[in-house]
């Protein structure tokens, strides 16, 4: 499909170009390939059927969220902002809100989680931190109230066992086999990253 709509020269992957109207299509296919619609390991047949049934009955916006979840970052530097669905979006001093339609996850970075456990948000003079902790939970509650069936709500911390609900949806651009910088988050997986997927797609699209 991309070979038909892309501009390219035969056998030259560097010449591969998609129009602005079609440019995000490959990344949706990348996330669809990794989704619970196609990856059934760990899910019962009933769960897989429910996921696929939901995809067929929901509106376009909800279906797109199912395929490529939304990710918001909360920090002291300003209001929440959308960030890439990528492991590099994880930072010790920010909170992430993931909406997969079926799950809503509030993920605290390592520093945020440590401060919360020490009770800084309950002490005078730390009102900004208290507001930072409250904001993603409030937005998550809005999502839960406005959706049926109600998604599973999960709060988790960086390096915690429940963090898998976030990590499983992120592009594994940094893994245990990468030359990552000290302190950066990584994902232990053999799955290919979006970049590797795109490179392979380009080679297939331009081959004679």
Tab-separated table of C-alpha atoms in Angstrom:
chain	number	residue	atom	x	y	z
A	1	UNK	CA	0.000	0.000	0.000
A	2	UNK	CA	2.741	2.487	0.898
A	3	UNK	CA	4.636	1.480	-2.253
A	4	UNK	CA	1.615	2.600	-4.279
A	5	UNK	CA	1.212	5.999	-2.622
A	6	UNK	CA	4.829	6.889	-1.810
A	7	UNK	CA	7.217	8.876	-3.977
A	8	UNK	CA	10.424	6.924	-4.455
A	9	UNK	CA	13.093	5.746	-6.833
A	10	UNK	CA	13.470	2.026	-7.319
A	11	UNK	CA	16.063	0.417	-5.044
A	12	UNK	CA	16.751	3.726	-3.257
A	13	UNK	CA	15.299	3.636	0.269
A	14	UNK	CA	16.564	7.162	0.918
A	15	UNK	CA	14.197	8.514	-1.738
A	16	UNK	CA	11.078	7.150	0.006
A	17	UNK	CA	8.561	9.926	0.756
A	18	UNK	CA	4.928	9.886	1.852
A	19	UNK	CA	2.551	12.823	1.468
A	20	UNK	CA	1.538	14.739	4.585
A	21	UNK	CA	-1.943	13.145	4.393
A	22	UNK	CA	-0.452	9.651	4.505
A	23	UNK	CA	2.678	10.151	6.589
A	24	UNK	CA	1.377	8.818	9.932
A	25	UNK	CA	-0.217	5.705	8.412
A	26	UNK	CA	2.896	3.502	8.906
A	27	UNK	CA	3.158	4.324	12.612
A	28	UNK	CA	-0.478	3.349	13.127
A	29	UNK	CA	0.285	0.033	11.415
A	30	UNK	CA	3.302	-0.385	13.702
A	31	UNK	CA	1.175	0.062	16.820
A	32	UNK	CA	-1.671	-2.074	15.397
A	33	UNK	CA	0.844	-4.858	14.830
A	34	UNK	CA	1.790	-4.711	18.551
A	35	UNK	CA	-1.772	-4.296	19.855
A	36	UNK	CA	-4.036	-6.769	21.634
A	37	UNK	CA	-6.020	-7.091	18.406
A	38	UNK	CA	-3.207	-9.070	16.788
A	39	UNK	CA	-0.966	-10.061	19.705
A	40	UNK	CA	-3.053	-12.522	21.690
A	41	UNK	CA	-0.383	-13.865	24.056
A	42	UNK	CA	-1.464	-13.379	27.676
A	43	UNK	CA	-5.112	-12.750	26.753
A	44	UNK	CA	-7.954	-15.238	26.901
A	45	UNK	CA	-10.039	-15.890	23.746
A	46	UNK	CA	-12.886	-13.948	25.375
A	47	UNK	CA	-10.646	-10.928	25.991
A	48	UNK	CA	-9.357	-10.975	22.421
A	49	UNK	CA	-12.917	-11.201	21.092
A	50	UNK	CA	-13.970	-8.290	23.298
A	51	UNK	CA	-11.070	-6.108	22.119
A	52	UNK	CA	-11.859	-6.793	18.457
A	53	UNK	CA	-15.594	-6.312	18.967
A	54	UNK	CA	-14.947	-2.943	20.638
A	55	UNK	CA	-12.754	-1.842	17.742
A	56	UNK	CA	-15.529	-2.575	15.248
A	57	UNK	CA	-18.326	-0.847	17.177
A	58	UNK	CA	-16.654	2.339	18.462
A	59	UNK	CA	-16.344	5.630	16.587
A	60	UNK	CA	-13.253	6.689	14.670
A	61	UNK	CA	-11.672	8.675	17.509
A	62	UNK	CA	-12.013	5.833	20.008
A	63	UNK	CA	-10.759	3.283	17.478
A	64	UNK	CA	-7.659	5.366	16.798
A	65	UNK	CA	-6.950	5.545	20.545
A	66	UNK	CA	-7.225	1.752	20.717
A	67	UNK	CA	-4.656	1.375	17.934
A	68	UNK	CA	-2.314	4.187	18.970
A	69	UNK	CA	-2.882	5.244	22.599
A	70	UNK	CA	-2.482	8.840	23.734
A	71	UNK	CA	0.248	9.899	26.158
A	72	UNK	CA	0.367	13.146	28.161
A	73	UNK	CA	3.268	14.390	30.282
A	74	UNK	CA	2.826	16.440	33.478
A	75	UNK	CA	5.734	18.371	34.970
A	76	UNK	CA	6.617	21.500	36.948
A	77	UNK	CA	7.553	23.325	33.736
A	78	UNK	CA	4.001	23.968	32.546
A	79	UNK	CA	0.614	22.484	31.610
A	80	UNK	CA	0.342	18.882	30.398
A	81	UNK	CA	1.628	18.272	26.877
A	82	UNK	CA	1.263	15.365	24.437
A	83	UNK	CA	4.478	13.360	24.101
A	84	UNK	CA	5.668	10.572	21.849
A	85	UNK	CA	4.489	7.053	22.585
A	86	UNK	CA	8.127	6.148	23.143
A	87	UNK	CA	10.288	4.940	26.025
A	88	UNK	CA	12.299	8.177	25.773
A	89	UNK	CA	9.219	10.053	27.051
A	90	UNK	CA	9.790	8.548	30.505
A	91	UNK	CA	11.625	10.900	32.865
A	92	UNK	CA	12.240	10.768	36.610
A	93	UNK	CA	10.696	14.206	37.196
A	94	UNK	CA	7.438	13.853	35.259
A	95	UNK	CA	4.131	12.011	35.416
A	96	UNK	CA	2.655	10.313	32.354
A	97	UNK	CA	-1.021	9.696	31.631
A	98	UNK	CA	-1.633	6.862	29.161
A	99	UNK	CA	-5.046	6.253	27.610
A	100	UNK	CA	-5.344	2.984	25.666
A	101	UNK	CA	-9.177	3.085	25.739
A	102	UNK	CA	-9.221	-0.180	27.733
A	103	UNK	CA	-6.739	1.032	30.360
A	104	UNK	CA	-5.980	4.435	31.866
A	105	UNK	CA	-2.538	4.542	33.463
A	106	UNK	CA	-1.002	7.231	35.701
A	107	UNK	CA	2.753	6.607	35.738
A	108	UNK	CA	5.055	8.476	38.132
A	109	UNK	CA	8.740	8.928	37.342
A	110	UNK	CA	11.309	7.736	39.851
A	111	UNK	CA	11.885	11.130	41.510
A	112	UNK	CA	8.176	11.977	41.645
A	113	UNK	CA	7.401	8.594	43.214
A	114	UNK	CA	10.159	9.025	45.805
A	115	UNK	CA	8.917	12.477	46.832
A	116	UNK	CA	5.344	11.197	47.076
A	117	UNK	CA	6.372	8.261	49.281
A	118	UNK	CA	8.214	10.695	51.567
A	119	UNK	CA	5.027	12.728	51.913
A	120	UNK	CA	6.325	16.022	50.520
A	121	UNK	CA	2.913	16.780	48.999
A	122	UNK	CA	1.425	16.791	52.521
A	123	UNK	CA	3.873	19.374	53.847
A	124	UNK	CA	3.440	23.176	53.797
A	125	UNK	CA	5.286	24.894	50.990
A	126	UNK	CA	4.871	22.040	48.521
A	127	UNK	CA	1.538	23.078	47.032
A	128	UNK	CA	2.914	22.900	43.476
A	129	UNK	CA	3.896	19.287	43.981
A	130	UNK	CA	0.486	18.493	45.429
A	131	UNK	CA	-1.174	20.059	42.380
A	132	UNK	CA	1.147	18.132	40.053
A	133	UNK	CA	0.115	14.839	41.663
A	134	UNK	CA	-3.562	15.770	41.501
A	135	UNK	CA	-3.733	16.955	37.869
A	136	UNK	CA	-3.280	13.626	36.023
A	137	UNK	CA	-5.612	11.844	38.438
A	138	UNK	CA	-8.280	14.452	37.788
A	139	UNK	CA	-7.874	14.099	34.014
A	140	UNK	CA	-7.956	10.315	34.346
A	141	UNK	CA	-11.205	10.566	36.318
A	142	UNK	CA	-12.726	12.629	33.490
A	143	UNK	CA	-11.813	9.886	31.015
A	144	UNK	CA	-13.297	7.174	33.240
A	145	UNK	CA	-16.551	9.084	33.727
A	146	UNK	CA	-17.018	9.656	29.998
A	147	UNK	CA	-16.366	6.142	28.700
A	148	UNK	CA	-18.309	2.908	28.578
A	149	UNK	CA	-17.320	0.265	29.354
A	150	UNK	CA	-15.255	1.844	32.108
A	151	UNK	CA	-11.510	1.329	31.511
A	152	UNK	CA	-9.267	-0.304	34.081
A	153	UNK	CA	-7.535	2.418	36.127
A	154	UNK	CA	-3.912	1.826	37.136
A	155	UNK	CA	-1.473	3.920	39.173
A	156	UNK	CA	2.148	2.827	38.970
A	157	UNK	CA	5.723	4.009	39.462
A	158	UNK	CA	8.855	3.798	37.362
A	159	UNK	CA	10.583	0.429	37.969
A	160	UNK	CA	7.444	-0.923	39.661
A	161	UNK	CA	5.710	-4.161	38.660
A	162	UNK	CA	2.617	-2.362	37.318
A	163	UNK	CA	4.776	-0.217	35.022
A	164	UNK	CA	4.396	-2.974	32.422
A	165	UNK	CA	0.993	-1.542	31.492
A	166	UNK	CA	2.772	1.550	30.177
A	167	UNK	CA	5.973	-0.046	28.879
A	168	UNK	CA	4.102	-2.579	26.741
A	169	UNK	CA	2.561	0.260	24.707
A	170	UNK	CA	5.721	2.312	24.162
A	171	UNK	CA	7.967	2.207	21.131
A	172	UNK	CA	11.090	0.300	22.309
A	173	UNK	CA	13.559	2.765	20.800
A	174	UNK	CA	15.942	2.044	23.704
A	175	UNK	CA	16.368	-1.582	24.789
A	176	UNK	CA	18.857	-3.681	26.722
A	177	UNK	CA	20.821	-4.089	23.468
A	178	UNK	CA	21.088	-0.333	22.797
A	179	UNK	CA	23.949	1.983	23.688
A	180	UNK	CA	21.760	3.963	26.090
A	181	UNK	CA	23.015	6.796	28.255
A	182	UNK	CA	23.302	6.362	32.009
A	183	UNK	CA	20.003	6.835	33.816
A	184	UNK	CA	17.829	6.546	30.707
A	185	UNK	CA	14.835	4.219	30.721
A	186	UNK	CA	14.954	1.116	28.541
A	187	UNK	CA	12.680	-1.789	27.670
A	188	UNK	CA	13.767	-5.408	27.895
A	189	UNK	CA	12.303	-6.767	24.657
A	190	UNK	CA	13.211	-8.338	21.356
A	191	UNK	CA	10.480	-6.378	19.536
A	192	UNK	CA	11.662	-4.111	16.757
A	193	UNK	CA	11.424	-0.351	17.214
A	194	UNK	CA	9.431	2.001	15.005
A	195	UNK	CA	12.666	3.092	13.308
A	196	UNK	CA	13.619	-0.491	12.411
A	197	UNK	CA	10.047	-1.121	11.211
A	198	UNK	CA	10.159	1.983	8.988
A	199	UNK	CA	13.595	1.136	7.580
A	200	UNK	CA	12.396	-2.338	6.622
A	201	UNK	CA	9.164	-0.931	5.166
A	202	UNK	CA	11.107	1.511	2.988
A	203	UNK	CA	13.385	-1.228	1.663
A	204	UNK	CA	10.387	-3.384	0.739
A	205	UNK	CA	8.513	-0.477	-0.857
A	206	UNK	CA	11.335	0.549	-3.209
A	207	UNK	CA	12.644	-2.869	-4.205
A	208	UNK	CA	12.329	-3.829	-7.860
